[in-house]
Short mmCIF file of C-alpha atoms in Angstrom, two decimals:
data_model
loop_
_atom_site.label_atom_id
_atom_site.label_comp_id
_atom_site.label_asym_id
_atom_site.label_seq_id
_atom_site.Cartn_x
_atom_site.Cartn_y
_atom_site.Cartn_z
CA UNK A 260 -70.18 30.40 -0.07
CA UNK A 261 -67.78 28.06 -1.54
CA UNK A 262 -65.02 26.89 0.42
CA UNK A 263 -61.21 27.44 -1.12
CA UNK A 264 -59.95 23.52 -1.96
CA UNK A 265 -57.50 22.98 0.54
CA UNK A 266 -54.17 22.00 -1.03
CA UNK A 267 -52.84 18.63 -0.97
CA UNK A 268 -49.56 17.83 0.23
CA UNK A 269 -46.95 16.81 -2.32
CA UNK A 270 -47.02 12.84 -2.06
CA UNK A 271 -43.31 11.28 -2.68
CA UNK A 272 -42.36 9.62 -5.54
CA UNK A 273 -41.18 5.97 -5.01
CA UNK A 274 -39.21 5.57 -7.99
CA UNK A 275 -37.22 8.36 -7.67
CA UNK A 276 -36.42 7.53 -4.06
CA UNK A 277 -35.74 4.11 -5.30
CA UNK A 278 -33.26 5.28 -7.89
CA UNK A 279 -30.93 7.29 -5.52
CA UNK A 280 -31.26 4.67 -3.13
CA UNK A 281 -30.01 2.22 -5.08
CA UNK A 282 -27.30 3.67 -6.17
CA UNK A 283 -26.11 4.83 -3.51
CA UNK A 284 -26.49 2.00 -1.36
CA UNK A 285 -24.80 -0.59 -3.92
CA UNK A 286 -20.87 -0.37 -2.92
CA UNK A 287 -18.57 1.27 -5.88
CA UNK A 288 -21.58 2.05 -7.87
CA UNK A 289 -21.41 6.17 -8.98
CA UNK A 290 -24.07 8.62 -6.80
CA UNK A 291 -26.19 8.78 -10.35
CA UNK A 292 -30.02 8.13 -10.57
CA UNK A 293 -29.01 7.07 -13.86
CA UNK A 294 -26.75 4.55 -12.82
CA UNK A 295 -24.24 6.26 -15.28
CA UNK A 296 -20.31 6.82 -14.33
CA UNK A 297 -19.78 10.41 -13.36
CA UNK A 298 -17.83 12.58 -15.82
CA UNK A 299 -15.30 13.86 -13.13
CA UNK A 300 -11.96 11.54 -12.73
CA UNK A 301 -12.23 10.71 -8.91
CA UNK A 302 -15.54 8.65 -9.70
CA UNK A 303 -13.62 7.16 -12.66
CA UNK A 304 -10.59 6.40 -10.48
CA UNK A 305 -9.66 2.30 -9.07
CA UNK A 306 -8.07 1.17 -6.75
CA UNK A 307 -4.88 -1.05 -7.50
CA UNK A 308 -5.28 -5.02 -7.67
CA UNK A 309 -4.77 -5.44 -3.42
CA UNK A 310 -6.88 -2.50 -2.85
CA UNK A 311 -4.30 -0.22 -1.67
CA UNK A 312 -4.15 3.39 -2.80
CA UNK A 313 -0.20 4.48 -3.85
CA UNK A 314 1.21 0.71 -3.80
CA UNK A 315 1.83 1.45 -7.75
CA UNK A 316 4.30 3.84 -8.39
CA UNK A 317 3.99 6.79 -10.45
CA UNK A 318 4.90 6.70 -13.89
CA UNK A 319 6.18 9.68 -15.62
CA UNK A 320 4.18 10.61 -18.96
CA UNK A 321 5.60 9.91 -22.65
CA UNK A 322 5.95 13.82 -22.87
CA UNK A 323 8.04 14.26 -19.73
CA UNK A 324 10.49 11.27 -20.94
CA UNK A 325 10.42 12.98 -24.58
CA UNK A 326 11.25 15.85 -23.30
CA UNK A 327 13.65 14.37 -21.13
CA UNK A 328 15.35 12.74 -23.97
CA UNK A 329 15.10 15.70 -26.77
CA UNK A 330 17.23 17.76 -23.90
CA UNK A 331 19.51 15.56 -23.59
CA UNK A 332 20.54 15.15 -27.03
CA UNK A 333 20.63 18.75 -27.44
CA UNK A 334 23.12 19.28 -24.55
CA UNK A 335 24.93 16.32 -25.48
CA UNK A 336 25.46 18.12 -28.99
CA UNK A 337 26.66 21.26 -27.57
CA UNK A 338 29.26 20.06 -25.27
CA UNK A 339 30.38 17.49 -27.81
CA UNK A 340 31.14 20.94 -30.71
CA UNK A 341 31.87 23.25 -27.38
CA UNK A 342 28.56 25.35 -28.89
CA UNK A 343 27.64 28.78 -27.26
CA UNK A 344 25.44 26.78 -24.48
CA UNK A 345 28.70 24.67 -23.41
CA UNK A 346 30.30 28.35 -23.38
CA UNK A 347 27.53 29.80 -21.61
CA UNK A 348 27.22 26.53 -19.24
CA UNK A 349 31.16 27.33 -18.78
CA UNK A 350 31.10 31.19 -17.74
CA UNK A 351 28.04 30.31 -15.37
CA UNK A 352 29.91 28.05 -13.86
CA UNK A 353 33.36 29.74 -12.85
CA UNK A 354 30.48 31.94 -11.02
CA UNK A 355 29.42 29.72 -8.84
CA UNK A 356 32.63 27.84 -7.67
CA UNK A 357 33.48 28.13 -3.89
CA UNK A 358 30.53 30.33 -3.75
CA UNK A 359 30.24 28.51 -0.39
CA UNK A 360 32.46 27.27 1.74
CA UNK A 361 34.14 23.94 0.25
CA UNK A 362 33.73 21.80 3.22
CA UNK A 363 29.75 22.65 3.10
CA UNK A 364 29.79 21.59 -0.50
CA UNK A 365 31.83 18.42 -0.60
CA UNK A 366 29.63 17.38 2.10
CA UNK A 367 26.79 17.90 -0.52
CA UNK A 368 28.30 16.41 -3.51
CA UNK A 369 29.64 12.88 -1.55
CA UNK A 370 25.37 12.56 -1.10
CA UNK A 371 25.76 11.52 -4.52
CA UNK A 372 28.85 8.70 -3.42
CA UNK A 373 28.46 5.01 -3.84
CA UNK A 374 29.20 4.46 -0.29
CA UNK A 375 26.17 6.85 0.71
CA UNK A 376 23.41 6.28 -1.87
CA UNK A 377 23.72 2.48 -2.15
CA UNK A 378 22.76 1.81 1.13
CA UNK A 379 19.76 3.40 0.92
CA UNK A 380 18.62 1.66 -1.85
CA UNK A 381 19.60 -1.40 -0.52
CA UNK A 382 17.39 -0.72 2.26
CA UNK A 383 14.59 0.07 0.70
CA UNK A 384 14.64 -2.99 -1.73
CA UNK A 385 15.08 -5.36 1.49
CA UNK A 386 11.77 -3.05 2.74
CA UNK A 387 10.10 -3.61 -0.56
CA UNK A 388 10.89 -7.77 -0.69
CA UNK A 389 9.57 -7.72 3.02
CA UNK A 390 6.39 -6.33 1.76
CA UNK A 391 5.86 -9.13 -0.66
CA UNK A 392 6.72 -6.76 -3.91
CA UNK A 393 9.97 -8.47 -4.86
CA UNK A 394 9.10 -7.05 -8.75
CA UNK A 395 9.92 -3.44 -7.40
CA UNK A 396 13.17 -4.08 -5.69
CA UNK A 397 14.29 -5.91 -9.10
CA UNK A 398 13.89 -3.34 -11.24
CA UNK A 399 14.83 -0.79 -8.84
CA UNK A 400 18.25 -2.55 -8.38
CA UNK A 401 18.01 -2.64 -12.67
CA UNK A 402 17.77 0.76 -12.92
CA UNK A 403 20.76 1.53 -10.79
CA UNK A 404 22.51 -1.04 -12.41
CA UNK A 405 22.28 0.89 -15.67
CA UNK A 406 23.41 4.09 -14.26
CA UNK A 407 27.10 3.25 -14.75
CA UNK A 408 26.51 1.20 -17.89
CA UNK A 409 25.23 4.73 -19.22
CA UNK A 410 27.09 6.75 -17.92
CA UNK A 411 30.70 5.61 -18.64
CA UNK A 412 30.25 5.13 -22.52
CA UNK A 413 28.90 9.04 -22.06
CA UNK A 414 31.48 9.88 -20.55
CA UNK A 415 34.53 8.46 -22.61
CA UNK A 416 32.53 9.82 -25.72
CA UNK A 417 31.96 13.33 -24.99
CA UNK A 418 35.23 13.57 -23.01
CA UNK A 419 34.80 16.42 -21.48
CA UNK A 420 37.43 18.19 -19.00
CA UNK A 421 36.44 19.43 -15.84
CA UNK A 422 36.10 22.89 -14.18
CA UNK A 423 39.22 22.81 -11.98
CA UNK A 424 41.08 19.78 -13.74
CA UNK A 425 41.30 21.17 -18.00
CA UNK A 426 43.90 18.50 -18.26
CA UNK A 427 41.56 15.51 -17.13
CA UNK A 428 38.46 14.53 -19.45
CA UNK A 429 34.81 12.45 -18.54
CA UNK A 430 32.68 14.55 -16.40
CA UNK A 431 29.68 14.97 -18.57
CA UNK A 432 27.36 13.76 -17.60
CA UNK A 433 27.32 13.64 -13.80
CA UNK A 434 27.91 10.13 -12.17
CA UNK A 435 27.19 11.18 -8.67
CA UNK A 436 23.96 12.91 -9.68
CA UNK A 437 22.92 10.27 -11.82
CA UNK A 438 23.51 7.84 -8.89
CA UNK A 439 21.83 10.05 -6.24
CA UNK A 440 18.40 10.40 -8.60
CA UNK A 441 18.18 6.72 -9.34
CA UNK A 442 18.64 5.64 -5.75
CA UNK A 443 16.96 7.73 -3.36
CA UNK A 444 13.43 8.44 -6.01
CA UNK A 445 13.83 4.75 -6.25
CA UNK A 446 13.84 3.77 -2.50
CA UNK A 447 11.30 6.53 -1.94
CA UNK A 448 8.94 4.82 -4.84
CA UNK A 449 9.36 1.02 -2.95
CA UNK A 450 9.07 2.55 0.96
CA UNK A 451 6.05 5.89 0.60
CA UNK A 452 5.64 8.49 -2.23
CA UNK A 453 5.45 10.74 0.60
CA UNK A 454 9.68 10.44 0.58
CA UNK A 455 9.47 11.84 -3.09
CA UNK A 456 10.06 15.78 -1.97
CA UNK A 457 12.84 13.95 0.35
CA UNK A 458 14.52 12.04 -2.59
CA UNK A 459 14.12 15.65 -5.05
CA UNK A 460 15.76 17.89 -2.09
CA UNK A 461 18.71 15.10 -1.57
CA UNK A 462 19.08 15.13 -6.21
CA UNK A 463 19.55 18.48 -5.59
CA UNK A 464 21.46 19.20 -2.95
CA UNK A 465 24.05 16.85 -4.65
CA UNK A 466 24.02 18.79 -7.93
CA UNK A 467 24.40 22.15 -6.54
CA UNK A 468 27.46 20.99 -4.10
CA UNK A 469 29.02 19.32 -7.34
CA UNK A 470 28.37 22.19 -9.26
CA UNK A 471 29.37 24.70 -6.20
CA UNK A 472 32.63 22.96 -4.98
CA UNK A 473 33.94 22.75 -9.12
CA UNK A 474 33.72 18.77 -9.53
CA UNK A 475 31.37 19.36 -12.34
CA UNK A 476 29.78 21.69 -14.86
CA UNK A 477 25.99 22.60 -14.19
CA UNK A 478 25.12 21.02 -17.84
CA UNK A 479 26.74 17.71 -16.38
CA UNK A 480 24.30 17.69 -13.98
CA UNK A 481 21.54 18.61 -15.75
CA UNK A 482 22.27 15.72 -18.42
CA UNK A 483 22.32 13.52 -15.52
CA UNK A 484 18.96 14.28 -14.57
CA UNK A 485 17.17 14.10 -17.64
CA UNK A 486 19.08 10.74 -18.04
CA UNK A 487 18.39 9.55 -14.97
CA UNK A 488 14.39 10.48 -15.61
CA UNK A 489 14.54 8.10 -18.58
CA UNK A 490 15.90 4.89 -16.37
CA UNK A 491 13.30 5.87 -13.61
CA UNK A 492 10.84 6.46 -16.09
CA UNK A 493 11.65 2.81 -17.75
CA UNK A 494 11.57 0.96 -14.31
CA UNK A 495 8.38 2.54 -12.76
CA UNK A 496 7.04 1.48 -16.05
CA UNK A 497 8.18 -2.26 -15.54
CA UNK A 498 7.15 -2.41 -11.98
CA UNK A 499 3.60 -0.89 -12.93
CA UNK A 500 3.35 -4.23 -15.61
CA UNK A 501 4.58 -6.76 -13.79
CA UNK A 502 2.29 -5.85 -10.83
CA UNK A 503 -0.99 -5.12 -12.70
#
């Protein structure tokens, strides 16, 4: 009787092993046998020049600043011929003023005050200079520099009266939001992007108590934060050259 051939064990393959070892052992090469990048963005994704994940700060896309800019314009036009969204913008607001008690909202809106927002800035840009990025704090001190060079000519332009003061003109666009946006995303792009949902609650928290206590029409403050997108957008976009 014939025996049954027994059946071999499968014998390893050296050059396959060899592959995957190789590249998985060599440091920042992809987990390929191919050797080839992977398709998916983390494998594609760097690390900045000192090797520090988030030391660069985000810059927002050509779209968002378009977009930014397009609105804008448009609101800037209809406040400037008092069109149906400047009437609209108008009714909305006599809605909302004193909706809360005025002490709660001037405490909002003076987040938005020289004497408040500056400091921080300042703080973070003596941070930033500490951490041997000098490049940030300079163009983070630039972009709140142009925040009133903006904003006045704006201002004097449109000349626009205010909810509770008709006889007064230049509140659009917002100075106080404009100045909260620019300083507090900018100290919270030179200390952690972590502070970026702290700097976006503070933006609006002074809107809404400008808006809420009658200092300024809710288009004023939404022209002040597209604007304000456009300088931030502009100096992340510096900082990102000069440090690459």
């Amino acid at each position: 009787m014939r025996e049954t051939p027994r059946a071999e064990p499968p014998q390893p393959r050296p050059h396959r092993a060899s592959e995957h070892t190789t590249g998985a052992s060599c440091s920042g090469t992809p987990h390929r046998s191919d050797g080839r990048p992977p398709h998916t963005p983390r494998g594609a994704r760097q690390p900045d020049p000192l090797g520090r994940p988030g030391t660069t700060p985000p810059v927002p896309g050509r779209p968002a600043l378009l977009s930014a800019l397009v609105a804008l314009a448009v609101v800037t036009w209809q406040v400037l011929v008092h069109g149906p969204l400047a009437r609209l913008d108008e009714r909305v607001s006599r809605s909302l003023v004193d909706a809360v008690p005025r002490p709660l909202s001037e405490l909002a809106s003076d987040l938005g005050d020289m004497t408040v927002a500056l400091p921080v800035l300042a703080c973070a840009m003596a941070y930033a200079v500490g951490r041997g990025r000098r490049a940030a704090a300079l163009y983070a001190g630039l972009a709140m520099t142009a925040v009133p060079l903006l904003v006045v000519p704006l201002k004097e332009w449109t000349a626009r009266p205010g909810p509770l003061e008709p006889w007064a003109q230049g509140y659009f666009p917002s100075g106080h939001t404009a100045t909260a946006a620019v300083a507090y995303f900018g100290a919270a792009l030179l200390v952690s992007n972590r502070l970026l949902p702290v700097a976006a609650v503070l933006t609006v928290v002074t809107g809404a108590g400008l808006v809420l206590r009658g200092f300024h029409w809710p288009l004023d403050v939404f022209a002040s934060l597209c604007l304000s997108l456009l300088v931030l957008g502009v100096s992340s976009s510096r900082t990102r050259r000069s440090s690459g």
